[in-house]
C-alpha cells in the first residue's frame, strides 16, 4: 500500500500548507510526498474524528493511516469531518485495514472494515475527485504475516520471493484499502 501511495502528491507546493495528521499519521503525509507542510498531529481521545475542533476549510490535507476502523461512532461522519476541514483543492487520504485480526489499544477498539467500493461510496455525496481508491493483499501473504514478519522491510529485489509476494495483489484478499481524493 505505501509503495503505491508513495509520492502521489509530490508535485504539490506544500511549503505554506497545513496537514491534519489524525492519530500518528504524519508518516503517511511524508509517504505521499508532502515533505515541507506544517503538520498538526491530532490523536484520540483529544481528537475525535467525528467532531473535529477545527474551522471549515482550515487544512490543505487530512491524512489518517489505519484509523477509520477504530472510529467508535459513525464512520461516515468521520469521513465527512475530514472533508469539512480541508480547503477546496486540498486532499484527503484514508488508509484502513480490511482482512486483519480484530485489534485495539488502550484508548481505542476495532469496529469497522471498508472495501475500496465502500470508501468510494462514502465519497459519493461529497464534492470529491477520487485520485485513487484501491486495496492490496493476497492469500499467500498471510503465512508470512503469521510468522511474525508483518513489519519487516520488503527487499527491493524483483527476484526475491518476498518482493514477489509483496507485489502480488488479489482483489478478493485485500489486507489494506485506501482512498486519496481531492476536495472540489
Coordinates of N, CA, C and O in Angstrom, one line a residue, residues 5 68 79 92-95 116 119-120 123 128 130-134 177-181:
X5 N 1.2 4.4 -2.7 CA 0.9 5.8 -2.4 C 2.1 6.7 -2.4 O 1.9 7.9 -2.4
X68 N -9.8 4.7 10.4 CA -11.2 4.6 10.3 C -11.9 3.4 10.9 O -13.0 3.5 11.4
X79 N -15.6 10.6 8.1 CA -15.2 10.8 6.7 C -15.6 12.3 6.3 O -14.8 13.0 5.7
X92 N -7.8 14.6 0.9 CA -7.9 13.7 2.0 C -7.3 12.3 1.6 O -7.4 12.0 0.4
X93 N -6.7 11.7 2.6 CA -6.2 10.3 2.3 C -6.5 9.5 3.6 O -6.1 9.9 4.7
X94 N -7.3 8.4 3.4 CA -7.6 7.5 4.5 C -7.1 6.1 4.1 O -7.5 5.6 3.0
X95 N -6.3 5.5 4.9 CA -6.0 4.1 4.7 C -6.7 3.3 5.9 O -6.9 3.9 6.9
X116 N -12.6 -1.1 -1.0 CA -12.5 0.1 -1.8 C -13.8 0.7 -2.3 O -14.0 1.9 -2.3
X119 N -15.3 2.8 0.5 CA -14.7 4.1 0.6 C -15.1 5.0 -0.5 O -15.4 6.2 -0.3
X120 N -15.3 4.5 -1.7 CA -15.8 5.2 -2.9 C -17.3 5.7 -2.6 O -17.7 6.8 -2.8
X123 N -17.6 8.6 -0.4 CA -17.2 9.9 -1.0 C -18.3 10.4 -2.0 O -18.2 11.5 -2.4
X128 N -16.0 15.4 -4.3 CA -14.6 14.9 -4.3 C -14.2 14.4 -5.7 O -15.1 13.8 -6.4
X130 N -11.9 11.6 -6.9 CA -11.1 10.5 -6.5 C -9.9 10.4 -7.3 O -9.9 10.2 -8.5
X131 N -8.7 10.5 -6.7 CA -7.4 10.2 -7.3 C -7.2 8.7 -7.4 O -6.8 8.2 -8.4
X132 N -7.4 8.1 -6.3 CA -7.3 6.6 -6.2 C -8.0 6.0 -5.1 O -8.0 6.6 -4.0
X133 N -8.7 5.0 -5.4 CA -9.3 4.2 -4.3 C -9.0 2.7 -4.7 O -9.2 2.3 -5.8
X134 N -8.4 2.0 -3.7 CA -7.8 0.7 -4.1 C -7.6 -0.1 -2.8 O -7.9 0.3 -1.7
X177 N -6.9 -1.2 2.5 CA -7.6 -0.4 1.5 C -7.3 1.1 1.7 O -6.9 1.5 2.8
X178 N -7.6 1.9 0.7 CA -7.3 3.3 0.9 C -8.1 4.1 -0.2 O -8.5 3.6 -1.2
X179 N -8.2 5.4 0.2 CA -8.7 6.4 -0.8 C -7.9 7.7 -0.7 O -7.5 8.1 0.4
X180 N -7.6 8.2 -1.8 CA -7.0 9.5 -1.9 C -7.9 10.3 -2.8 O -8.2 9.9 -4.0
X181 N -8.4 11.5 -2.3 CA -9.3 12.3 -3.1 C -9.1 13.7 -2.9 O -8.6 14.2 -1.9

